[in-house]
Coordinates of C-alpha atoms in Angstrom, one line a residue:
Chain A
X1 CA 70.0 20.3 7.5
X2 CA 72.0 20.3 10.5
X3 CA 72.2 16.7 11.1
X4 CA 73.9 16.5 7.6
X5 CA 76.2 19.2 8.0
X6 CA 77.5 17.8 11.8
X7 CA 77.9 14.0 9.6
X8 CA 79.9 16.1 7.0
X9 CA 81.9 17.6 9.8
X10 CA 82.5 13.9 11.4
X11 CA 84.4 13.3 7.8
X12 CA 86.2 16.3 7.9
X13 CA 87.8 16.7 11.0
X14 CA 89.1 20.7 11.0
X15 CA 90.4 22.4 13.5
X16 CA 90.7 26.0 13.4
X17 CA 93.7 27.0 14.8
X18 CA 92.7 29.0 18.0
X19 CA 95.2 29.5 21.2
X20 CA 98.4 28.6 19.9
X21 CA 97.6 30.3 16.4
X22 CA 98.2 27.1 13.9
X23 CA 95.3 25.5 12.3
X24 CA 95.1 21.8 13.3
X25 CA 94.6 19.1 10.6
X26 CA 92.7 16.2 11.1
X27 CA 95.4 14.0 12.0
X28 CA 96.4 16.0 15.3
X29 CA 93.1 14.8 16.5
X30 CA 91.8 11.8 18.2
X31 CA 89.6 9.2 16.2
X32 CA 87.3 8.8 19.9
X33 CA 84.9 11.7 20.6
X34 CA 86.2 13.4 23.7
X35 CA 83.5 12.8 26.7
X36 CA 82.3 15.9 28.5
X37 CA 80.2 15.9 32.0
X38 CA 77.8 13.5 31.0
X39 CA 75.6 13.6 34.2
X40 CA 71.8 14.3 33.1
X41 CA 71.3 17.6 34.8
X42 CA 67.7 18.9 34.3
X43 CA 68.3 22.3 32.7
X44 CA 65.9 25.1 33.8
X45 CA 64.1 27.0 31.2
X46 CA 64.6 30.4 31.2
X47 CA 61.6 31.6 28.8
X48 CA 59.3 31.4 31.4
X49 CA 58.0 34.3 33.5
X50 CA 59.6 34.7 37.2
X51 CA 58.3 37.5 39.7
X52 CA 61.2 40.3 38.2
X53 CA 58.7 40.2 34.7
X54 CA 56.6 43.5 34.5
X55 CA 52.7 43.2 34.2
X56 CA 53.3 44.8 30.5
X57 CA 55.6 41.2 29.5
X58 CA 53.7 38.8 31.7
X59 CA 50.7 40.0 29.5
X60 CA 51.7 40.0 26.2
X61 CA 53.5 36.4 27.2
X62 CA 49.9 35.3 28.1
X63 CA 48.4 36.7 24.9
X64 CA 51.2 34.5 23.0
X65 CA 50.7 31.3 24.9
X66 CA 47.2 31.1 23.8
X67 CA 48.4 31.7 20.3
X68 CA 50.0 28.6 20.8
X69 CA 47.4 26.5 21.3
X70 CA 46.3 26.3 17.9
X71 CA 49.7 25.4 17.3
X72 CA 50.4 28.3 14.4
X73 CA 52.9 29.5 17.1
X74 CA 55.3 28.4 19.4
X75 CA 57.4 29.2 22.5
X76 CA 61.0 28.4 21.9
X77 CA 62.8 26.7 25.2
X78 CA 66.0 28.9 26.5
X79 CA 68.6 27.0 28.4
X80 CA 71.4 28.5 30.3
X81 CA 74.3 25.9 29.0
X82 CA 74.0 24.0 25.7
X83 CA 74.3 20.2 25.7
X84 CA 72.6 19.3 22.8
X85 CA 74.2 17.2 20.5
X86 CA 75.2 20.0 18.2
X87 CA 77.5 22.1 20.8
X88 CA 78.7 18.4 21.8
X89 CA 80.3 17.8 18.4
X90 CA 81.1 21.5 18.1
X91 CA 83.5 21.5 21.5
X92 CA 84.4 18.4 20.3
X93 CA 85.9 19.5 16.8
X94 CA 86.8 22.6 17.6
X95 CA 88.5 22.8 20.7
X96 CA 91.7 21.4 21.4
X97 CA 91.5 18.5 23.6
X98 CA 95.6 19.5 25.1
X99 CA 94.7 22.8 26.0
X100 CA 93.0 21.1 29.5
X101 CA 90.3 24.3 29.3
X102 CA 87.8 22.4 29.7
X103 CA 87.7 23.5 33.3
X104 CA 87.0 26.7 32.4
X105 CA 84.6 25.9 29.6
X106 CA 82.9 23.7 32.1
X107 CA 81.5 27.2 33.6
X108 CA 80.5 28.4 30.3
X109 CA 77.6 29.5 29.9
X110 CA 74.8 31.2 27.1
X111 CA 76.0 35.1 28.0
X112 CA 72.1 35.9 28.1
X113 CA 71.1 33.5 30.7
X114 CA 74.1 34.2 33.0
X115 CA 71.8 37.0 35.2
X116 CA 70.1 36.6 38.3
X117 CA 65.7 36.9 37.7
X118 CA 65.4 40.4 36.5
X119 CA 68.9 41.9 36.6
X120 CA 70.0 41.7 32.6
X121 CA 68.2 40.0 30.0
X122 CA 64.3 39.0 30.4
X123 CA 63.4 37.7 27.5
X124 CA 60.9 34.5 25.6
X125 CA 60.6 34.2 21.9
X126 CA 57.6 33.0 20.0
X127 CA 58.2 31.5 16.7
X128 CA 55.9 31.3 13.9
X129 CA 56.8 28.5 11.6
X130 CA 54.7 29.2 8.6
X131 CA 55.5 32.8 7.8
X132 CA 59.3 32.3 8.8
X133 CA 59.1 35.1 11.9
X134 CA 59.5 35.4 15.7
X135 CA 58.5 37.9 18.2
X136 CA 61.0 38.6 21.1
X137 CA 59.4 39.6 23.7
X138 CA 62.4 41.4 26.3
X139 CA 62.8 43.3 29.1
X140 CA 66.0 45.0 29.7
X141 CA 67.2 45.0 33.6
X142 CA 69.3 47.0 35.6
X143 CA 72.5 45.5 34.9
X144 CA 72.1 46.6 31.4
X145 CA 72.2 50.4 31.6
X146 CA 74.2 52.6 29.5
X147 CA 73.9 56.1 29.6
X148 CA 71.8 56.4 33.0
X149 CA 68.6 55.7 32.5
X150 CA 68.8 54.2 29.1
X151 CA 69.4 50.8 27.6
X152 CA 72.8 50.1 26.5
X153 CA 73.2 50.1 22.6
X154 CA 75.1 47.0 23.0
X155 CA 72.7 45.4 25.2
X156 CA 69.7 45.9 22.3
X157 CA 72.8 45.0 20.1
X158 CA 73.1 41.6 22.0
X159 CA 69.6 41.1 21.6
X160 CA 68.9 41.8 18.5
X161 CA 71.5 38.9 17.6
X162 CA 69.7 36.8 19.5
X163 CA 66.1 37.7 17.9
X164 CA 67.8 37.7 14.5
X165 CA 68.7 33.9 15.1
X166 CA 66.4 32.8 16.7
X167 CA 64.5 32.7 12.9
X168 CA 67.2 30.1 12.0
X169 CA 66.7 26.7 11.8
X170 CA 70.2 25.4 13.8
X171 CA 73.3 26.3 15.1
X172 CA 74.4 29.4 13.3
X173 CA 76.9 32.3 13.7
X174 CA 76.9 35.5 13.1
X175 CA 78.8 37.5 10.3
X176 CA 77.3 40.9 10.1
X177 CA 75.0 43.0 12.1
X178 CA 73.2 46.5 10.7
X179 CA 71.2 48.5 13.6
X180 CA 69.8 51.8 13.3
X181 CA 68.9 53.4 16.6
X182 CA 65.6 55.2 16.1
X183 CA 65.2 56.3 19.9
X184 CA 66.4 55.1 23.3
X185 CA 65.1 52.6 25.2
X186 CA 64.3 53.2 28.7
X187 CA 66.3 50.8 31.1
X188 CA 63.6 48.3 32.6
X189 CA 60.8 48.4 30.0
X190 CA 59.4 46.1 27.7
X191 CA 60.0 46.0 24.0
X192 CA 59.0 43.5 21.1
X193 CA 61.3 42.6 18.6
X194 CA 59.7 41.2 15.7
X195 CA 62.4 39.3 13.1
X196 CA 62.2 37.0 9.9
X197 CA 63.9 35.5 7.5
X198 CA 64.3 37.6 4.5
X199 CA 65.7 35.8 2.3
X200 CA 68.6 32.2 1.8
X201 CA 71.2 32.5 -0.4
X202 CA 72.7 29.1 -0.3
X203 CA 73.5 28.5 3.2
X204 CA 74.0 32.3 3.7
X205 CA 70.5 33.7 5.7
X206 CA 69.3 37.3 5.2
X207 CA 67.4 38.5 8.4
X208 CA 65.6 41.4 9.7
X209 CA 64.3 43.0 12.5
X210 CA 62.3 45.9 14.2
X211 CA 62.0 46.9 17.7
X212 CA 59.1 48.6 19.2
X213 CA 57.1 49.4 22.2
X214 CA 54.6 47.2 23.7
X215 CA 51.6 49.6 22.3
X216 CA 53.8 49.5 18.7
X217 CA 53.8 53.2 18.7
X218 CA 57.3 53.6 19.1
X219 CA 60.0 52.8 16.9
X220 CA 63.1 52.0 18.6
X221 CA 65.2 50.7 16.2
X222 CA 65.5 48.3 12.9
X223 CA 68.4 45.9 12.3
X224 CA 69.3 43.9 9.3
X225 CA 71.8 40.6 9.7
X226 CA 73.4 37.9 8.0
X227 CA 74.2 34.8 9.2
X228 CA 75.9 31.5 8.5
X229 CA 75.3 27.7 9.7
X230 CA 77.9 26.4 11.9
X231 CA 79.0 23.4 9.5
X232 CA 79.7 25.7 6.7
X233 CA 82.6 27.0 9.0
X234 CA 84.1 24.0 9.7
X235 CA 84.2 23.4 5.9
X236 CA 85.4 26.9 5.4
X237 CA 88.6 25.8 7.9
X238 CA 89.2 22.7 6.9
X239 CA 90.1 23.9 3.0
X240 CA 92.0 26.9 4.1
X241 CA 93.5 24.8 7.1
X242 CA 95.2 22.8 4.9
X243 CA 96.7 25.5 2.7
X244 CA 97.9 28.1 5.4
X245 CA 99.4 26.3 7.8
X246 CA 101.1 28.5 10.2
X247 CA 98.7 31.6 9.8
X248 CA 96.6 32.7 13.3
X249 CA 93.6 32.1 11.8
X250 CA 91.3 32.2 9.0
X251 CA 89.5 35.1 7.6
X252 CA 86.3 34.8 6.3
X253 CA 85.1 36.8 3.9
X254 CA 81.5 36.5 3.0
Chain B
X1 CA 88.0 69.1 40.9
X2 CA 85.2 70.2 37.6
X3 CA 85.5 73.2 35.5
X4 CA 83.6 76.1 36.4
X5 CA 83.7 77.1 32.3
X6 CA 81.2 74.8 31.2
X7 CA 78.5 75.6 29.1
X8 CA 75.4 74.9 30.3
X9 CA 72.4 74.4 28.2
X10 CA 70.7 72.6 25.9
X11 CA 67.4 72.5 26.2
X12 CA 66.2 69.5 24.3
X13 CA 62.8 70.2 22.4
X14 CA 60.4 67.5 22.4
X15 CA 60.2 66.2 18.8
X16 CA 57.6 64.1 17.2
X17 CA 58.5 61.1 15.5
X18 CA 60.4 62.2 12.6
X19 CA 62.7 59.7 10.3
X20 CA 66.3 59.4 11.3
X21 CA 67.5 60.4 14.3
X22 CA 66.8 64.2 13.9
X23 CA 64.4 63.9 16.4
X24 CA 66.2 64.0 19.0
X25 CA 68.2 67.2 18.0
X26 CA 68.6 70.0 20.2
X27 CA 67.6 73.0 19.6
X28 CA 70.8 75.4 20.6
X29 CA 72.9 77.9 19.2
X30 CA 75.2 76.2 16.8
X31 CA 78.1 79.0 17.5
X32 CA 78.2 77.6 21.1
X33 CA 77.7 74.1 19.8
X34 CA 80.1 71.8 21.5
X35 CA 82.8 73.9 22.5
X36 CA 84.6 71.4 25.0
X37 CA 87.9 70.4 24.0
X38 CA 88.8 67.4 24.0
X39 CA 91.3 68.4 27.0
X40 CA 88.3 69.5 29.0
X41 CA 86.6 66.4 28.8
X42 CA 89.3 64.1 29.4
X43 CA 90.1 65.9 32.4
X44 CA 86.4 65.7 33.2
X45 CA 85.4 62.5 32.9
X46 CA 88.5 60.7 33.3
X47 CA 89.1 61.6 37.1
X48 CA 90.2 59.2 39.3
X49 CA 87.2 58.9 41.9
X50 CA 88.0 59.0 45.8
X51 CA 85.4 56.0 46.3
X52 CA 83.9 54.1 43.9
X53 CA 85.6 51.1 42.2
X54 CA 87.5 51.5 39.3
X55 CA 87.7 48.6 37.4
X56 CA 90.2 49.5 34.9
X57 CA 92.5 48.0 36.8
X58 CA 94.5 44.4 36.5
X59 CA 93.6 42.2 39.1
X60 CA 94.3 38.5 39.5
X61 CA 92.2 36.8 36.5
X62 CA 94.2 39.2 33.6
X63 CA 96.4 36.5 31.8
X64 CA 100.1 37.6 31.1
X65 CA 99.3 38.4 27.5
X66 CA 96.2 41.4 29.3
X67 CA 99.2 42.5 31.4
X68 CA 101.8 42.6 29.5
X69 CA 99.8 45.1 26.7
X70 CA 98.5 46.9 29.7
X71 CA 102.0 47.9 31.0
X72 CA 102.8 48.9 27.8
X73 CA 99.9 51.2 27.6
X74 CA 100.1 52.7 30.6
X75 CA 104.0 53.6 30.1
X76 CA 102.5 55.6 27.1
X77 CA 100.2 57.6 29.4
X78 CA 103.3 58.7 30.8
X79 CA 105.6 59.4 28.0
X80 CA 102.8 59.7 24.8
X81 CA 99.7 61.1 25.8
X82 CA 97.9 58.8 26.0
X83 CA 95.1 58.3 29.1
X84 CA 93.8 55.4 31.0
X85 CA 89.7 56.1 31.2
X86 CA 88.6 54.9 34.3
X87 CA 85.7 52.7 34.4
X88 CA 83.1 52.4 36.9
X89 CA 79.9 50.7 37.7
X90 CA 77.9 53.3 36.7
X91 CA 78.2 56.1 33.8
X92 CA 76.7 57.9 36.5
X93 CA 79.6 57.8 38.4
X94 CA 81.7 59.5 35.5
X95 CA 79.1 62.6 34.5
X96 CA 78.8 63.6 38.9
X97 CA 77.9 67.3 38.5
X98 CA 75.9 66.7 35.2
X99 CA 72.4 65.7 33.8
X100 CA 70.8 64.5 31.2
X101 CA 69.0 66.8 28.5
X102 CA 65.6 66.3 29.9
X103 CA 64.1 64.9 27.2
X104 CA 66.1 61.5 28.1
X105 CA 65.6 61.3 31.9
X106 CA 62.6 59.7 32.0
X107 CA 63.4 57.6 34.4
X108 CA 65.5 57.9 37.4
X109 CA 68.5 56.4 37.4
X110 CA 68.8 54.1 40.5
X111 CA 72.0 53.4 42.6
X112 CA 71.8 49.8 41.5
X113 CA 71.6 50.1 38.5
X114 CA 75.0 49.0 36.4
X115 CA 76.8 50.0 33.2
X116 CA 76.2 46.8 30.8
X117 CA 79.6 46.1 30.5
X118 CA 80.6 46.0 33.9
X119 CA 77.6 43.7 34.8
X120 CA 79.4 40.6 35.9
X121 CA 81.1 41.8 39.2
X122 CA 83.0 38.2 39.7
X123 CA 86.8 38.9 38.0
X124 CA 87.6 36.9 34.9
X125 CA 84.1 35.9 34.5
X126 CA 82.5 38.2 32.3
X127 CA 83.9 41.3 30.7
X128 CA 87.7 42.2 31.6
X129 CA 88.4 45.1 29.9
X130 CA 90.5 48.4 29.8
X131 CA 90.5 51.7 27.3
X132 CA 93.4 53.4 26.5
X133 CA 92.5 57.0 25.1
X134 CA 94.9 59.3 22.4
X135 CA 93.0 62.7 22.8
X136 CA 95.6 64.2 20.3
X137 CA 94.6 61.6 17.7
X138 CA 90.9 61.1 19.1
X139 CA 91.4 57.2 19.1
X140 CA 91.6 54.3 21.5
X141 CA 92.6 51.1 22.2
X142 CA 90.8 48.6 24.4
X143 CA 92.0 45.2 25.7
X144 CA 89.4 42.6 26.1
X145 CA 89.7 39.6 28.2
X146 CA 86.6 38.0 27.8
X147 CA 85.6 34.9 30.8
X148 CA 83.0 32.2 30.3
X149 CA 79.9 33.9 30.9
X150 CA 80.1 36.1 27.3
X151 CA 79.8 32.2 25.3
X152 CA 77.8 32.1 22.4
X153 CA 79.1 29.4 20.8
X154 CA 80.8 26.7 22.7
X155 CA 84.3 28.3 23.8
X156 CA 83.2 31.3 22.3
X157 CA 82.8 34.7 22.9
X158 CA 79.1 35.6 22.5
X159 CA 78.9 37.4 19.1
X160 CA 76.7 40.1 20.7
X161 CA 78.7 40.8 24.0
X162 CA 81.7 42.1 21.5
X163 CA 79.2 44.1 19.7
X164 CA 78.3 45.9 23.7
X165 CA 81.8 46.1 23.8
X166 CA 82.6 48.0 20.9
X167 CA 79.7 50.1 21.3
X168 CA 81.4 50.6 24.6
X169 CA 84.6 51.8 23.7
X170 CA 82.8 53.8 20.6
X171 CA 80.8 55.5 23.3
X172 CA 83.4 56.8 26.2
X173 CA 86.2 57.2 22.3
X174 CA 83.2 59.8 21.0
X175 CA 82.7 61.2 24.0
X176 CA 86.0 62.3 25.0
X177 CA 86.6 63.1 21.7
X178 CA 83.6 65.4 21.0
X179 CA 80.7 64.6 23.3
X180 CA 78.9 62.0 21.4
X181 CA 76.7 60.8 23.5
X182 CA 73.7 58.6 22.1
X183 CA 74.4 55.6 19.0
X184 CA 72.4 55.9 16.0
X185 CA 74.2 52.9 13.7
X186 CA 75.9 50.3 14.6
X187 CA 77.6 48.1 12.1
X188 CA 79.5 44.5 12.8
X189 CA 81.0 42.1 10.6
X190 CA 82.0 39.3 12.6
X191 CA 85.1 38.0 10.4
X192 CA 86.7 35.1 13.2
X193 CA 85.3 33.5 16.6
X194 CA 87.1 35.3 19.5
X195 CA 88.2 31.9 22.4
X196 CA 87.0 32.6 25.8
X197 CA 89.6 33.5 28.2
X198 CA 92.2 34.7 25.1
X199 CA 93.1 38.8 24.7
X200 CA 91.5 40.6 21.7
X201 CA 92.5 43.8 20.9
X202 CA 90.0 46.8 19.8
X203 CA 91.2 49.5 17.8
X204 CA 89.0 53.0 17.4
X205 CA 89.4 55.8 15.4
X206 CA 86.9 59.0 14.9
X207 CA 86.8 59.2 11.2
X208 CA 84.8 62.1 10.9
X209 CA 82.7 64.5 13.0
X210 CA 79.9 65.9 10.6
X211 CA 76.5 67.8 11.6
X212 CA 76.4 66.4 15.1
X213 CA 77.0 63.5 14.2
X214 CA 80.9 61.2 15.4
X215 CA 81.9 58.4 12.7
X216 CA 83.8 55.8 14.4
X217 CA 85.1 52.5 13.4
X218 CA 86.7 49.5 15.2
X219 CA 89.1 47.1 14.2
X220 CA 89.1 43.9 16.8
X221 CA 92.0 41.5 16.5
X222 CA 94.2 39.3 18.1
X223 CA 97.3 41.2 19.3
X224 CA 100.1 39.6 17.2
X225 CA 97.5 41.2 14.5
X226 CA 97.6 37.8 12.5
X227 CA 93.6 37.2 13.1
X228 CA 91.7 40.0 12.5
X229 CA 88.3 38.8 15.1
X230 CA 85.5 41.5 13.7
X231 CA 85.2 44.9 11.9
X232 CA 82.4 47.8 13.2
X233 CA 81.3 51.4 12.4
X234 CA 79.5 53.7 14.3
X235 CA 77.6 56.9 14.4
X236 CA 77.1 58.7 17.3
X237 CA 75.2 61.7 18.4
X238 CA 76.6 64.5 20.0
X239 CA 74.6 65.8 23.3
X240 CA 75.6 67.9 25.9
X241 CA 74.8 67.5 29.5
X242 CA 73.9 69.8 31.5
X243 CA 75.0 71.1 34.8
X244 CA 72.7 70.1 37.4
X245 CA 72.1 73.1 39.3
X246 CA 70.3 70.7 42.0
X247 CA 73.7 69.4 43.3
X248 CA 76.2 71.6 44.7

């Protein structure tokens, strides 16, 4: 689905209007794809225990390798900094090429995976393909406090977006996020976030979670979200780029 | 220095796992339920600490357009009202005196352990961010620089560090105005992608404070207001601490 949406994109050509305010047609940009860093750096996967996991995640990550070996499940890779083809032709059509950020971009990187082993986010996801669900398996570190003691809200928050997408099939974004804190979660413990799809309404994907404690006795919270594919923004922009030139930006209402 | 006034008190019962957030109710007497002003907690928890960093302070990533708002604000502490909340590594750092209800102190709090938002100590790369605070109108305004580690999407601000953000600013917004301590909701709609490195603007505003419970909602946009970035609500819990008769 992707693959078809990034070709429709190549046709399209929008630019959101983003630092200087004023959507970009098609026509500002140029025809040759704009070449980022293109040295083949072996990128570290991050979904893989390291000596900052806690007995409690190293053993349910073991129970949910050997679910993988029958291939119903799987373990889905996390990377630091995104350089798949996808966030290639994103940057590419979406950022400005004048702006010379690309310095700065350069030292992007996946706000998750930015921590040093154990500090912020621990976390591997498991996907099962046939029933549409993932388990999250996270362990919140100590860079991730909010009242003392406690997880922050936006911490789970930040995770629960993550969990939430990871039951997509591509690039998405975001558009709204429901949570419903049950009880707090103790700063350095292990939870399990269990999401799936609910249900796709066009290219508009329903999704829900529920967080709980390792043992499944707790309740810690329950979050409902909808998201959107990447393409279907650029399409979004491209129509209303054309008719309101000279407005900061678009606003999307879904 | 802290008020001797304070209440003391709640004892926090230890409740089963009922639906909703009732369960973390304390049990007290309602007539001396929450009986800090607003003034009392600003002048609490908004001291200016003798050692300790305080990062709600510019320093050399801020771009002109994070300056430029800043000054403005902080000319309205002096002639509007309106107070700059300090911002430290730790919420620990803020409540020095105070404790947690028991029931939520499970675990000690270590020395190293950081607020979420203040988690990337490097300036300009993570979180950059400062809240202004209208106790007369129990609202606030927080500028938000955000660096390149909060991506999400390429050149993006990750869709989930905003969301920390907000709850952020809904958090120290509730509990100056009314000690709302805990979130019970939180609710986003993400309406435009906020660039890395560019200065978003949060607005928050308690809407209502109803049977312990703070309803707050955020407004995040660009400053010229032309691009309105994301919408939240939030409903917070209101806790008291209590004096920790351990510490002098």
């Amino acid at each position: 689905m992707l693959r078809s949406c990034t070709a429709g994109l190549r046709s399209i050509w929008a630019l959101r209007g983003r630092r200087e305010g004023a959507p970009r047609l098609s026509t500002d940009l140029q025809p040759a794809r704009r070449l980022f860093s293109t040295e083949k750096v072996i990128h570290k996967d991050w979904a893989l225990p390291n000596p900052s996991w806690s007995k409690d995640l190293k053993l349910l990550f073991d129970q949910f390798m050997k679910k993988c070996e029958d291939g119903s499940w799987e373990r889905l890779p996390s990377y630091k900094r995104r350089s798949t083809q996808e966030s290639e032709d994103f940057k590419t059509y979406f950022l400005d090429p004048k702006l010379g950020e690309e310095e700065r971009l350069s030292q992007a990187q996946l706000f998750t995976r930015g921590f040093e082993d154990g500090l912020g986010f621990e976390y591997v996801i498991f996907k099962n393909n046939d029933e549409k669900r993932t388990v999250c398996l996270f362990q919140g570190g100590p860079y991730l406090q909010g009242v003392p003691g406690l997880l922050h809200g936006g911490a789970m928050a930040t995770m629960i977006d993550v969990a939430l997408g990871s039951c997509t099939g591509g690039a998405v974004m975001t558009a709204n996020l429901n949570i419903n804190f049950k009880r707090p979660v103790p700063l350095c413990s292990v939870v399990v976030i269990n999401s799936q799809l609910d249900k796709l309404e066009g290219r508009k994907l329903f999704l829900s979670c529920n967080v709980r404690s390792v043992d499944e006795k707790t309740l810690y919270s329950e979050a409902t979200g909808k998201k959107l594919p990447l393409a279907i923004l650029g399409l979004v922009s491209a129509v209303w780029g054309f008719f309101c030139l000279g407005r900061g930006g678009v606003d999307l209402v879904f | 220095m802290l008020r001797r006034g304070f209440q003391v008190a709640v004892i926090l019962g230890h409740h089963g796992t009922l639906p909703g957030a009732t369960h973390l109710l304390p049990r007290f007497n309602p007539a001396s339920a929450f009986g800090s002003s607003t003034e009392s907690l600003v002048s609490r928890f908004c001291q200016e600490m003798t050692k300790g960093k305080n990062y709600a302070l510019p320093n050399a990533s801020w771009g002109p357009d994070m300056l430029s708002l800043y000054h403005e604000f902080l000319e309205k502490t002096k002639t509007s009202g309106w107070v700059r909340v300090p911002s430290f590594r730790s919420n620990r750092d803020h409540i020095q005196g105070f404790k947690l209800p028991l029931d939520l102190s499970a675990n000690s709090d270590k020395s190293d352990w950081r607020l979420f938002t203040r988690c990337i100590e490097r300036e300009g790369q993570g979180y950059e961010y400062v809240i202004f605070f209208q106790p007369s109108e129990k609202k606030s305004i927080c500028l938000f620089q955000p660096g390149p580690y909060l991506e999400g999407v390429p050149g993006f601000v990750h869709g989930g560090s905003l969301a920390a953000l907000i709850d952020e600013t809904f958090s120290k917004t509730a509990y100056l105005s009314g000690e709302g301590l805990l979130t019970v909701n939180f609710n986003i709609r993400f309406k435009n992608l906020i660039p890395l490195g560019s200065l978003a603007v949060l607005n928050v505003n308690v809407e209502k404070i109803e049977d312990q419970k703070m309803y707050l909602s955020c407004v995040t946009q660009s400053r010229d207001q032309q691009t309105v970035y994301a919408k939240a609500s939030g409903t917070f819990l209101q806790m008291h601490l209590e004096k920790d008769s351990s510490r002098q």
